[in-house]
């Protein structure tokens, strides 16, 4: 068979579970990777596993976490172990990890200097410009035992490349870094693949370093002080472009959202905060994901309210586990409380279980922050292949209902019963079909709790030039059929 870029030969195998015949492109690796990614995204890990294993046998120099995660039959069980923090020993290990990250200068400034990015020109909060690599990306020059710990951490936990056990042990010396990563479920050994006959260590979470400006008190109030920020770290699942999936583990849990520009935008626009009078400041983080908003708020407040408290809510138990891990990693676990709950049900029952739980925990909150799912994902219909394709690629952290507004509307409907006279709410979202009525729509959502009307003032920051529906669909879709559905 002659392909567009030269001769190619095809082989294949039958998947007994689906009775489908899969072609394996023997020479054109680019086409093989593309096919494997599509199968993994639409049909799951088990179906795509033999495709990736075949690719790895033909491309032994592939040392991307994306390929080795997809090509390991034990990956779902290993993903279940990620960011475990159930024992006293786990807590001790997580605190040891924080020390390693700090001593390695795995910070916003340290990463910027490594990439030659001028500090004042780099993204204010964190290295959003560093993108994890997709399966099959050529590996950079192998690290040597003389390289820095910072370079090893960036290569593995920001870029998503594997590294040899011997190199890691040599670079980190007496720290026993490999044992620490394995015990915390942040990486796993890949004994069947190697570079130079040395065992590879595969990262299967991302760790994002971030700076939080600390507020300080001055005569005329509180100001942000950026010169000596709090260095924070957030473990998340890798981006879907790496995993080719939005579900992980043996139970197909929703992946924990990566740190993206929307997360950092809300961090950077966090308003000037003042401590509550006579009690700890109370923070509520809805759709918390990795816990980035709540943990950052506590860090910002640390110098003026060292007993501030945060409640983190998510529908995804895996997200709450990662939030707990991150709260320990940043030394704030004693002030973070976790609550599982489904915000979409607020639209059905205004006095639902979640709202009752939040009111029991704290009658009102001073700061409410949220980066909710906001994509207009069509309702799942297993008979519609196009809808199935979209749903598989946009998981818990993306799905805002068929119009993208379901969770946003639920949050605003809930706010008036959870806030006090001086509360501040900060939300980052996309708005579908905004037009001139957007503010009216937000006001209408706010006033849906008619028995608890609370007057509020708001500021809405939006793009100066919204994009058309056609352009938006093209950005989100994988093909013409999906674009039509969007």
Short mmCIF file of C-alpha atoms in Angstrom, two decimals:
data_model
loop_
_atom_site.label_atom_id
_atom_site.label_comp_id
_atom_site.label_asym_id
_atom_site.label_seq_id
_atom_site.Cartn_x
_atom_site.Cartn_y
_atom_site.Cartn_z
CA UNK A 1 0.00 0.00 0.00
CA UNK A 2 1.36 3.43 -0.89
CA UNK A 3 0.68 6.07 1.75
CA UNK A 4 0.97 9.82 1.28
CA UNK A 5 4.51 9.81 2.62
CA UNK A 6 5.89 6.71 0.95
CA UNK A 7 5.53 2.94 0.92
CA UNK A 8 3.99 1.29 3.93
CA UNK A 9 3.02 -2.24 4.91
CA UNK A 10 0.06 -3.15 7.08
CA UNK A 11 -0.46 -5.97 9.50
CA UNK A 12 -3.32 -6.46 11.93
CA UNK A 13 -5.07 -8.32 14.69
CA UNK A 14 -8.61 -9.07 15.84
CA UNK A 15 -9.83 -7.65 19.15
CA UNK A 16 -11.96 -10.49 20.54
CA UNK A 17 -13.98 -8.21 22.84
CA UNK A 18 -15.33 -6.08 20.01
CA UNK A 19 -14.81 -8.41 17.02
CA UNK A 20 -13.07 -5.58 15.21
CA UNK A 21 -10.01 -5.89 13.04
CA UNK A 22 -7.31 -3.29 13.70
CA UNK A 23 -4.71 -2.41 11.12
CA UNK A 24 -1.23 -1.80 12.44
CA UNK A 25 0.79 0.51 10.22
CA UNK A 26 4.18 -1.17 10.23
CA UNK A 27 6.42 1.57 8.90
CA UNK A 28 4.58 4.89 9.18
CA UNK A 29 4.85 5.50 12.91
CA UNK A 30 3.03 8.81 12.70
CA UNK A 31 -0.09 7.12 11.39
CA UNK A 32 0.23 4.37 14.01
CA UNK A 33 0.39 6.87 16.86
CA UNK A 34 -2.63 8.74 15.50
CA UNK A 35 -4.65 5.54 15.22
CA UNK A 36 -3.65 4.40 18.70
CA UNK A 37 -4.61 7.76 20.21
CA UNK A 38 -8.04 7.64 18.56
CA UNK A 39 -8.69 4.09 19.75
CA UNK A 40 -7.57 4.92 23.29
CA UNK A 41 -9.75 8.03 23.39
CA UNK A 42 -12.87 6.33 22.08
CA UNK A 43 -12.57 2.72 23.24
CA UNK A 44 -10.37 2.83 26.31
CA UNK A 45 -7.09 1.56 27.65
CA UNK A 46 -7.57 -2.17 27.16
CA UNK A 47 -8.51 -1.90 23.49
CA UNK A 48 -5.63 0.44 22.65
CA UNK A 49 -3.05 -1.48 24.70
CA UNK A 50 -1.84 -3.85 21.95
CA UNK A 51 -1.56 -0.94 19.51
CA UNK A 52 0.79 0.94 21.84
CA UNK A 53 2.75 -2.20 22.68
CA UNK A 54 3.31 -2.83 18.98
CA UNK A 55 4.40 0.80 18.44
CA UNK A 56 6.86 0.60 21.34
CA UNK A 57 8.35 -2.58 19.95
CA UNK A 58 9.00 -0.74 16.67
CA UNK A 59 10.13 2.50 18.29
CA UNK A 60 12.29 1.50 21.28
CA UNK A 61 13.58 5.07 21.67
CA UNK A 62 10.15 6.38 22.66
CA UNK A 63 10.55 7.51 26.27
CA UNK A 64 7.39 9.61 26.60
CA UNK A 65 5.17 9.02 29.60
CA UNK A 66 2.21 9.17 27.20
CA UNK A 67 3.33 6.04 25.31
CA UNK A 68 4.56 4.08 28.32
CA UNK A 69 1.41 4.76 30.33
CA UNK A 70 -0.75 3.67 27.38
CA UNK A 71 1.45 0.63 26.71
CA UNK A 72 1.45 -0.76 30.27
CA UNK A 73 -1.23 -3.34 31.07
CA UNK A 74 -1.06 -2.39 34.77
CA UNK A 75 -1.68 1.34 34.24
CA UNK A 76 -5.29 1.48 35.59
CA UNK A 77 -4.23 -0.12 38.89
CA UNK A 78 -1.22 2.16 39.13
CA UNK A 79 -3.37 5.24 38.47
CA UNK A 80 -5.57 4.20 41.41
CA UNK A 81 -2.53 4.59 43.67
CA UNK A 82 -1.70 8.14 42.58
CA UNK A 83 -1.29 10.69 45.37
CA UNK A 84 -2.09 8.35 48.21
CA UNK A 85 -2.21 10.12 51.58
CA UNK A 86 -4.04 7.74 53.90
CA UNK A 87 -1.35 7.06 56.49
CA UNK A 88 1.03 8.94 58.77
CA UNK A 89 3.90 7.57 56.68
CA UNK A 90 2.31 9.05 53.53
CA UNK A 91 2.12 12.46 55.21
CA UNK A 92 5.78 12.23 56.16
CA UNK A 93 6.72 11.29 52.59
CA UNK A 94 4.67 14.15 51.10
CA UNK A 95 6.44 16.64 53.36
CA UNK A 96 9.76 15.14 52.30
CA UNK A 97 8.72 15.69 48.69
CA UNK A 98 7.97 19.37 49.39
CA UNK A 99 11.48 19.74 50.79
CA UNK A 100 12.98 18.12 47.68
CA UNK A 101 11.01 20.40 45.35
CA UNK A 102 12.05 23.52 47.23
CA UNK A 103 15.71 22.54 47.55
CA UNK A 104 15.78 21.73 43.81
CA UNK A 105 14.46 25.25 43.02
CA UNK A 106 11.47 23.68 41.26
CA UNK A 107 9.72 27.06 41.35
CA UNK A 108 8.29 29.51 38.83
CA UNK A 109 11.55 31.46 38.80
CA UNK A 110 13.76 28.35 38.70
CA UNK A 111 11.87 26.89 35.72
CA UNK A 112 11.90 30.25 33.89
CA UNK A 113 15.69 30.51 34.27
CA UNK A 114 16.15 26.91 33.07
CA UNK A 115 14.28 27.71 29.84
CA UNK A 116 15.93 31.10 29.43
CA UNK A 117 12.69 32.98 29.97
CA UNK A 118 13.19 36.40 31.53
CA UNK A 119 11.48 36.35 34.89
CA UNK A 120 9.51 39.55 34.33
CA UNK A 121 8.25 38.21 30.98
CA UNK A 122 7.26 34.76 32.23
CA UNK A 123 3.71 33.99 33.24
CA UNK A 124 3.19 35.59 36.63
CA UNK A 125 1.97 32.58 38.58
CA UNK A 126 3.58 29.53 36.96
CA UNK A 127 5.24 28.00 33.86
CA UNK A 128 2.14 27.67 31.72
CA UNK A 129 4.40 27.92 28.65
CA UNK A 130 5.82 24.42 29.32
CA UNK A 131 3.59 21.87 27.60
CA UNK A 132 3.76 18.11 28.28
CA UNK A 133 4.66 16.07 25.22
CA UNK A 134 2.38 13.68 23.36
CA UNK A 135 3.17 10.04 22.61
CA UNK A 136 6.08 9.54 20.22
CA UNK A 137 7.72 12.94 20.73
CA UNK A 138 11.47 12.69 20.23
CA UNK A 139 13.33 12.59 23.51
CA UNK A 140 15.79 15.41 24.21
CA UNK A 141 19.42 14.66 24.93
CA UNK A 142 19.51 12.09 27.76
CA UNK A 143 20.28 13.47 31.19
CA UNK A 144 23.59 12.62 32.79
CA UNK A 145 24.55 12.14 36.41
CA UNK A 146 25.98 15.68 36.40
CA UNK A 147 22.65 17.32 35.56
CA UNK A 148 20.67 19.24 38.17
CA UNK A 149 17.71 17.93 40.19
CA UNK A 150 15.67 20.79 38.72
CA UNK A 151 16.30 19.54 35.18
CA UNK A 152 15.20 16.02 36.16
CA UNK A 153 11.98 17.28 37.77
CA UNK A 154 11.10 19.49 34.80
CA UNK A 155 11.80 16.70 32.31
CA UNK A 156 9.55 14.24 34.15
CA UNK A 157 6.77 16.22 35.81
CA UNK A 158 6.31 19.16 33.42
CA UNK A 159 7.41 17.79 30.04
CA UNK A 160 6.31 14.20 30.65
CA UNK A 161 9.45 12.25 29.71
CA UNK A 162 10.72 9.17 31.53
CA UNK A 163 14.14 8.98 33.15
CA UNK A 164 16.57 6.22 34.10
CA UNK A 165 16.54 5.08 37.71
CA UNK A 166 20.33 5.23 37.93
CA UNK A 167 20.44 8.85 36.75
CA UNK A 168 17.78 9.91 39.26
CA UNK A 169 19.51 8.17 42.16
CA UNK A 170 22.84 9.73 41.23
CA UNK A 171 21.49 13.26 40.69
CA UNK A 172 19.49 13.32 43.93
CA UNK A 173 22.14 11.52 45.99
CA UNK A 174 21.04 10.33 49.42
CA UNK A 175 17.43 11.47 49.02
CA UNK A 176 16.25 8.12 47.55
CA UNK A 177 14.03 10.04 45.18
CA UNK A 178 12.85 7.00 43.21
CA UNK A 179 11.57 5.22 46.32
CA UNK A 180 9.79 8.42 47.39
CA UNK A 181 8.07 8.83 44.01
CA UNK A 182 6.99 5.20 43.88
CA UNK A 183 5.68 5.15 47.45
CA UNK A 184 3.56 8.25 46.78
CA UNK A 185 2.22 6.86 43.50
CA UNK A 186 3.70 9.66 41.41
CA UNK A 187 5.73 7.39 39.12
CA UNK A 188 6.16 3.70 38.32
CA UNK A 189 9.05 1.59 37.03
CA UNK A 190 8.85 0.27 33.50
CA UNK A 191 10.95 -2.87 33.66
CA UNK A 192 10.06 -4.10 30.17
CA UNK A 193 11.48 -1.05 28.39
CA UNK A 194 14.85 0.55 28.88
CA UNK A 195 17.44 2.95 27.53
CA UNK A 196 20.89 1.44 27.56
CA UNK A 197 19.57 -1.51 29.59
CA UNK A 198 18.76 0.78 32.51
CA UNK A 199 15.34 0.70 34.13
CA UNK A 200 13.08 3.64 33.28
CA UNK A 201 10.96 5.53 35.80
CA UNK A 202 7.70 6.78 34.26
CA UNK A 203 5.87 9.82 35.68
CA UNK A 204 2.11 9.48 35.66
CA UNK A 205 1.08 12.69 37.34
CA UNK A 206 2.07 16.26 36.58
CA UNK A 207 3.48 18.53 39.29
CA UNK A 208 3.02 22.23 38.63
CA UNK A 209 5.04 24.86 40.58
CA UNK A 210 3.29 28.13 41.28
CA UNK A 211 3.97 31.37 43.16
CA UNK A 212 1.32 33.00 45.33
CA UNK A 213 1.87 36.65 46.29
CA UNK A 214 1.44 37.09 50.03
CA UNK A 215 -0.74 39.93 51.34
CA UNK A 216 0.82 42.27 53.86
CA UNK A 217 -0.79 44.89 56.05
CA UNK A 218 -0.01 48.57 55.54
CA UNK A 219 -1.37 51.71 57.10
CA UNK A 220 -4.08 52.15 54.49
CA UNK A 221 -5.10 48.50 54.19
CA UNK A 222 -3.74 45.32 52.61
CA UNK A 223 -1.59 44.99 49.50
CA UNK A 224 -0.04 42.12 47.57
CA UNK A 225 3.67 41.62 48.07
CA UNK A 226 5.23 39.77 45.12
CA UNK A 227 8.89 40.00 46.13
CA UNK A 228 8.82 37.02 48.50
CA UNK A 229 5.96 34.80 47.30
CA UNK A 230 4.77 31.50 48.73
CA UNK A 231 6.08 28.63 46.56
CA UNK A 232 3.23 26.18 45.97
CA UNK A 233 3.03 22.84 44.16
CA UNK A 234 0.01 21.08 42.64
CA UNK A 235 -0.17 17.46 41.54
CA UNK A 236 -2.72 16.73 38.80
CA UNK A 237 -3.33 14.13 36.16
CA UNK A 238 -1.62 14.81 32.85
CA UNK A 239 -3.38 16.78 30.13
CA UNK A 240 -5.79 14.71 27.96
CA UNK A 241 -3.40 15.24 25.04
CA UNK A 242 -0.93 13.08 26.98
CA UNK A 243 -3.38 10.51 28.34
CA UNK A 244 -5.63 10.44 25.23
CA UNK A 245 -8.39 10.03 27.78
CA UNK A 246 -10.33 11.99 30.39
CA UNK A 247 -10.87 8.95 32.61
CA UNK A 248 -8.28 7.02 34.62
CA UNK A 249 -8.00 4.02 36.90
CA UNK A 250 -9.86 0.74 37.20
CA UNK A 251 -13.20 2.51 37.78
CA UNK A 252 -12.79 5.05 34.98
CA UNK A 253 -12.67 7.94 37.44
CA UNK A 254 -12.60 11.44 36.04
CA UNK A 255 -9.05 12.69 35.56
CA UNK A 256 -8.02 15.59 37.82
CA UNK A 257 -7.81 18.75 35.73
CA UNK A 258 -4.36 19.97 34.75
CA UNK A 259 -3.35 23.54 35.66
CA UNK A 260 -4.44 25.60 32.67
CA UNK A 261 -4.66 29.29 31.79
CA UNK A 262 -8.18 29.56 33.23
CA UNK A 263 -7.01 28.25 36.62
CA UNK A 264 -4.10 30.70 36.69
CA UNK A 265 -6.26 33.59 35.46
CA UNK A 266 -8.52 33.19 38.50
CA UNK A 267 -5.48 32.95 40.77
CA UNK A 268 -4.07 36.17 39.32
CA UNK A 269 -7.40 38.03 39.55
CA UNK A 270 -8.05 36.95 43.13
CA UNK A 271 -9.25 40.11 44.86
CA UNK A 272 -7.49 41.83 47.73
CA UNK A 273 -8.61 39.92 50.79
CA UNK A 274 -9.17 41.14 54.32
CA UNK A 275 -9.34 38.87 57.38
CA UNK A 276 -12.77 38.28 58.88
CA UNK A 277 -13.43 40.08 62.17
CA UNK A 278 -13.27 37.89 65.27
CA UNK A 279 -13.05 34.53 63.49
CA UNK A 280 -11.07 32.69 60.78
CA UNK A 281 -11.68 33.72 57.18
CA UNK A 282 -13.74 31.03 55.45
CA UNK A 283 -12.99 30.07 51.86
CA UNK A 284 -15.23 27.91 49.67
CA UNK A 285 -13.80 26.32 46.49
CA UNK A 286 -16.51 24.79 44.28
CA UNK A 287 -15.43 22.31 41.57
CA UNK A 288 -12.05 22.36 43.28
CA UNK A 289 -10.16 19.89 41.05
CA UNK A 290 -6.63 19.89 42.46
CA UNK A 291 -7.57 22.43 45.14
CA UNK A 292 -5.55 25.20 43.50
CA UNK A 293 -7.95 28.05 44.28
CA UNK A 294 -8.55 27.25 47.96
CA UNK A 295 -4.92 26.43 48.71
CA UNK A 296 -3.72 29.58 46.95
CA UNK A 297 -6.24 31.72 48.87
CA UNK A 298 -4.97 30.32 52.18
CA UNK A 299 -1.38 30.99 51.11
CA UNK A 300 -2.22 34.58 50.09
CA UNK A 301 -3.86 35.14 53.48
CA UNK A 302 -1.12 33.40 55.47
CA UNK A 303 0.57 36.54 56.82
CA UNK A 304 -2.64 38.30 57.90
CA UNK A 305 -4.88 35.34 58.85
CA UNK A 306 -2.88 32.24 59.73
CA UNK A 307 -6.01 30.35 60.81
CA UNK A 308 -8.12 30.91 57.67
CA UNK A 309 -10.08 27.81 56.65
CA UNK A 310 -11.12 26.34 53.29
CA UNK A 311 -13.83 23.90 52.22
CA UNK A 312 -13.24 22.17 48.88
CA UNK A 313 -16.15 20.65 46.95
CA UNK A 314 -16.04 18.35 43.94
CA UNK A 315 -18.18 15.60 42.43
CA UNK A 316 -15.03 13.55 41.74
CA UNK A 317 -13.56 11.56 44.64
CA UNK A 318 -10.21 11.39 42.85
CA UNK A 319 -10.08 15.20 42.72
CA UNK A 320 -10.67 15.37 46.46
CA UNK A 321 -7.85 12.88 47.05
CA UNK A 322 -5.48 15.02 44.98
CA UNK A 323 -6.68 18.12 46.85
CA UNK A 324 -5.86 16.47 50.17
CA UNK A 325 -2.43 15.46 48.82
CA UNK A 326 -1.78 19.04 47.64
CA UNK A 327 -2.92 20.54 50.93
CA UNK A 328 -0.34 18.36 52.74
CA UNK A 329 2.30 19.13 50.09
CA UNK A 330 1.82 22.85 50.77
CA UNK A 331 1.60 22.56 54.57
CA UNK A 332 -2.07 23.53 54.81
CA UNK A 333 -3.90 20.24 55.39
CA UNK A 334 -5.12 21.10 58.90
CA UNK A 335 -7.10 24.03 57.47
CA UNK A 336 -8.62 22.29 54.43
CA UNK A 337 -11.87 20.31 54.60
CA UNK A 338 -13.15 18.09 51.78
CA UNK A 339 -16.76 17.67 50.70
CA UNK A 340 -18.02 15.48 47.85
CA UNK A 341 -21.12 16.77 46.11
CA UNK A 342 -22.95 17.30 42.82
CA UNK A 343 -23.59 20.97 42.08
CA UNK A 344 -25.82 20.15 39.12
CA UNK A 345 -28.45 18.87 41.55
CA UNK A 346 -28.84 22.36 43.03
CA UNK A 347 -30.83 23.22 39.89
CA UNK A 348 -33.25 20.43 40.71
CA UNK A 349 -33.44 20.83 44.48
CA UNK A 350 -32.46 24.21 45.91
CA UNK A 351 -32.20 22.73 49.42
CA UNK A 352 -30.27 19.64 48.44
CA UNK A 353 -27.86 17.52 50.48
CA UNK A 354 -24.76 19.44 49.42
CA UNK A 355 -26.11 22.84 50.44
CA UNK A 356 -27.24 21.47 53.80
CA UNK A 357 -23.76 20.04 54.40
CA UNK A 358 -22.07 23.33 53.54
CA UNK A 359 -24.39 25.30 55.82
CA UNK A 360 -23.72 22.85 58.66
CA UNK A 361 -19.99 23.26 58.18
CA UNK A 362 -20.08 27.05 58.02
CA UNK A 363 -23.24 29.11 57.93
CA UNK A 364 -21.64 31.57 55.50
CA UNK A 365 -18.36 31.94 53.59
CA UNK A 366 -16.26 35.04 53.06
CA UNK A 367 -14.65 34.03 49.77
CA UNK A 368 -16.14 31.75 47.12
CA UNK A 369 -13.92 30.72 44.22
CA UNK A 370 -14.70 28.43 41.31
CA UNK A 371 -13.37 27.28 37.96
CA UNK A 372 -16.41 25.20 36.98
CA UNK A 373 -16.91 22.99 33.91
CA UNK A 374 -18.12 25.29 31.16
CA UNK A 375 -18.04 23.43 27.84
CA UNK A 376 -21.37 22.80 26.07
CA UNK A 377 -20.98 19.02 25.92
CA UNK A 378 -24.00 17.24 24.38
CA UNK A 379 -25.95 14.83 26.56
CA UNK A 380 -24.49 11.33 26.31
CA UNK A 381 -26.20 9.13 23.73
CA UNK A 382 -24.52 5.78 23.12
CA UNK A 383 -26.36 5.37 19.82
CA UNK A 384 -24.73 8.53 18.42
CA UNK A 385 -21.06 7.90 17.62
CA UNK A 386 -20.30 11.60 17.25
CA UNK A 387 -21.73 12.40 20.69
CA UNK A 388 -19.88 9.44 22.21
CA UNK A 389 -16.65 10.72 20.67
CA UNK A 390 -17.15 14.20 22.18
CA UNK A 391 -18.19 12.86 25.59
CA UNK A 392 -15.17 10.55 25.81
CA UNK A 393 -12.76 13.42 25.19
CA UNK A 394 -14.41 15.92 27.55
CA UNK A 395 -14.76 14.60 31.08
CA UNK A 396 -15.99 15.76 34.50
CA UNK A 397 -13.82 18.85 34.53
CA UNK A 398 -15.15 20.04 31.13
CA UNK A 399 -18.84 19.12 30.98
CA UNK A 400 -21.04 22.14 31.66
CA UNK A 401 -24.19 20.57 30.25
CA UNK A 402 -25.59 20.98 26.77
CA UNK A 403 -25.40 24.80 26.89
CA UNK A 404 -22.25 25.06 29.02
CA UNK A 405 -24.12 26.92 31.79
CA UNK A 406 -25.45 24.15 34.04
CA UNK A 407 -22.79 24.31 36.79
CA UNK A 408 -22.26 28.08 36.54
CA UNK A 409 -25.99 28.62 36.98
CA UNK A 410 -26.07 26.22 39.95
CA UNK A 411 -23.21 28.08 41.66
CA UNK A 412 -24.88 31.47 41.27
CA UNK A 413 -28.19 30.04 42.45
CA UNK A 414 -26.46 28.71 45.59
CA UNK A 415 -24.36 31.77 46.39
CA UNK A 416 -26.98 33.97 48.01
CA UNK A 417 -27.65 31.38 50.72
CA UNK A 418 -23.95 30.77 51.43
CA UNK A 419 -22.52 34.30 51.51
CA UNK A 420 -22.63 37.15 54.02
CA UNK A 421 -22.82 40.92 53.58
CA UNK A 422 -19.09 41.25 52.86
CA UNK A 423 -18.48 38.08 50.82
CA UNK A 424 -16.52 38.07 47.57
CA UNK A 425 -17.16 35.65 44.71
CA UNK A 426 -14.65 34.95 41.95
CA UNK A 427 -15.50 32.67 39.00
CA UNK A 428 -13.69 32.00 35.72
CA UNK A 429 -15.75 30.60 32.86
CA UNK A 430 -16.49 30.65 29.16
CA UNK A 431 -19.86 32.08 28.17
CA UNK A 432 -21.78 30.66 25.25
CA UNK A 433 -23.88 33.05 23.14
CA UNK A 434 -23.20 35.98 25.49
CA UNK A 435 -24.52 38.96 23.52
CA UNK A 436 -25.77 41.99 25.44
CA UNK A 437 -27.95 39.92 27.76
CA UNK A 438 -25.14 38.20 29.64
CA UNK A 439 -25.30 40.46 32.70
CA UNK A 440 -29.10 40.15 32.76
CA UNK A 441 -28.73 36.38 32.62
CA UNK A 442 -26.27 36.37 35.54
CA UNK A 443 -28.60 38.58 37.58
CA UNK A 444 -31.50 36.27 36.85
CA UNK A 445 -29.52 33.23 38.04
CA UNK A 446 -28.48 35.09 41.17
CA UNK A 447 -32.07 35.96 42.04
CA UNK A 448 -33.46 32.44 41.56
CA UNK A 449 -33.30 31.92 45.32
CA UNK A 450 -36.29 34.27 45.64
CA UNK A 451 -36.74 33.70 49.38
CA UNK A 452 -33.13 34.75 50.09
CA UNK A 453 -32.59 37.76 47.84
CA UNK A 454 -29.22 39.37 48.46
CA UNK A 455 -28.13 42.50 46.63
CA UNK A 456 -24.74 42.15 44.97
CA UNK A 457 -22.33 44.23 42.93
CA UNK A 458 -20.23 42.63 40.24
CA UNK A 459 -17.51 43.20 37.71
CA UNK A 460 -17.44 41.09 34.56
CA UNK A 461 -14.20 40.80 32.58
CA UNK A 462 -14.72 39.42 29.06
CA UNK A 463 -12.85 39.15 25.78
CA UNK A 464 -13.13 42.31 23.73
CA UNK A 465 -13.84 40.27 20.62
CA UNK A 466 -15.88 37.09 21.19
CA UNK A 467 -15.36 34.36 18.61
CA UNK A 468 -18.09 32.97 16.38
CA UNK A 469 -19.82 29.67 17.04
CA UNK A 470 -18.27 28.23 13.88
CA UNK A 471 -14.75 29.13 14.99
CA UNK A 472 -15.37 27.80 18.49
CA UNK A 473 -16.67 24.50 17.09
CA UNK A 474 -13.59 24.15 14.88
CA UNK A 475 -11.32 24.61 17.91
CA UNK A 476 -13.11 22.01 20.00
CA UNK A 477 -13.87 19.35 17.39
CA UNK A 478 -11.68 16.52 16.19
CA UNK A 479 -13.40 16.25 12.79
CA UNK A 480 -16.14 17.76 10.62
CA UNK A 481 -18.90 15.63 12.16
CA UNK A 482 -17.98 16.81 15.66
CA UNK A 483 -17.77 20.41 14.47
CA UNK A 484 -21.34 20.16 13.19
CA UNK A 485 -22.50 18.80 16.56
CA UNK A 486 -20.72 21.59 18.47
#
